[in-house]
Amino acid sequence: MLRHVARTSLCRVSRAATTFHGRVLDIERTSVPRQRASRYTQTFGNVFTDHMFLVDWDERAGWHTPRILPHGPMDLPPTCKGLQYSVQAFESVKAYRCNQSDCVRLFRPELHLHRLAYSAERMTLPSFNIRELLQCIKTLVRLDADWVPAEDKHALYVRMVLLSTDESLDVGPSRRARLFVVCSPVGPYFSRGRPALSLLAPRKRVRAPYGGFGSCMIGANFGPLIQPAQQAAKEGFDQVLWLHPKGNDYIMTDMGIMNIFVRFRGELATPPLHGLVHPGITRLSVLDLARHWKECRVLERDISMSELTEGLRSGEVTEVFATGTSVNVVPVGAISYANETYRIPLNLDDHFSQAGPMAKRLHDALDGIQRGAADFRDWTVAV
């Protein structure tokens, strides 16, 4: 799916009649810098840098002149389709400070922008030139480079949003839109004392149906997940493991807003991109690394709950972990399903380990690549 997304997006970009250009970017620097003293102690994504990027579009003039301006409120019509019908798409990429050279690098940004273009097409939002948007983002991150954290497990979270600003209550294609980018210095997504996540796997709800828009990064895919996650938290769980019925069983799809992996003996498996699963960039990176190492079979296939629970009972399942831009790789220590809780060993050989061997190796490998300690297939881009 993700590789198909990239090809589709490139075709759309090449046919675009108009685009904005990073070389003609208007920059207005803030005269009142924001307070940075407690930026790492806040809840994930609650602190923002000094500047933001913004560019408007309309069907007659195309893309307007792109701007970087002080971070602050925006004017939006109350009747715009972005508010009325959630006609919007979003995307996030992280910028990391390198351990040795102190430079700042983005992790696989073009794949993130291809995914934004794919989601925007699904929402009938305008196409854009991926390379030009990347140039604008690099300029924004350079301008706010002092905000990029150097601490372990910290990064600059770059959030892109493309939404309809068309003032109309008709349910139709947008004639106006706005693309904007904000940045937030962040630490770990899960601020908890225990090392691994506990999941609730309900059978009466699904995150996305076949043939829907479950693979798109849009608000309509994320907002409805808040209430189930809130209910799971009340019952003592960290997140929801989303299932989908298949025959007399259920298959795993996503974990919250993240992808899920299961380590069997001799195999690493994750659900396939069949429309029920987010086409995660970290997911793809984990698959690429595991296939590069050639230490086990790496498969994208359905994983049923009967297979998972039987594997946990027999010892065939040795690890479960989740991946995502916000978390990198995070281990799962327990799953509650059908009124039974299944404990998942983090490391059979080390009972004091904070993560299983596969999850830890993947986390450390990705962290090294993201922070410039290792190079792998040009996955990072200097700003």
PDB file of C-alpha atoms in Angstrom, residues 1 21 24 34 60-61 64-65 99 127 150 175 196 239 244 251 265 290 301 310 328 377:
ATOM      1  CA  MET A   1       0.000   0.000   0.000  1.00  0.00           C
ATOM      2  CA  HIS A  21       7.928  27.186  -4.218  1.00  0.00           C
ATOM      3  CA  VAL A  24       9.992  32.318  -2.777  1.00  0.00           C
ATOM      4  CA  ARG A  34       8.136  31.670  23.336  1.00  0.00           C
ATOM      5  CA  ARG A  60      -8.827  29.867  -9.653  1.00  0.00           C
ATOM      6  CA  ALA A  61      -5.341  31.054  -8.613  1.00  0.00           C
ATOM      7  CA  HIS A  64      -0.590  31.308  -3.138  1.00  0.00           C
ATOM      8  CA  THR A  65       2.791  32.516  -1.842  1.00  0.00           C
ATOM      9  CA  ASN A  99      24.414  12.847  18.760  1.00  0.00           C
ATOM     10  CA  SER A 127      -2.330  18.199  -4.878  1.00  0.00           C
ATOM     11  CA  ALA A 150      19.030  16.699  22.334  1.00  0.00           C
ATOM     12  CA  ARG A 175     -12.740  25.331  -3.928  1.00  0.00           C
ATOM     13  CA  ALA A 196       5.394  -2.346  28.456  1.00  0.00           C
ATOM     14  CA  GLN A 239      -4.502   1.357  24.718  1.00  0.00           C
ATOM     15  CA  HIS A 244     -11.977  -7.074  12.826  1.00  0.00           C
ATOM     16  CA  ILE A 251      -7.981 -10.618  13.223  1.00  0.00           C
ATOM     17  CA  ARG A 265       9.533 -18.421  16.857  1.00  0.00           C
ATOM     18  CA  ALA A 290      14.095  -7.077   9.699  1.00  0.00           C
ATOM     19  CA  ARG A 301      -0.369 -11.490   6.934  1.00  0.00           C
ATOM     20  CA  GLU A 310      -2.738 -20.217  21.438  1.00  0.00           C
ATOM     21  CA  ASN A 328       9.194   4.464  17.522  1.00  0.00           C
ATOM     22  CA  ARG A 377      19.705   3.689   2.765  1.00  0.00           C
TER      23      ARG A 377
END
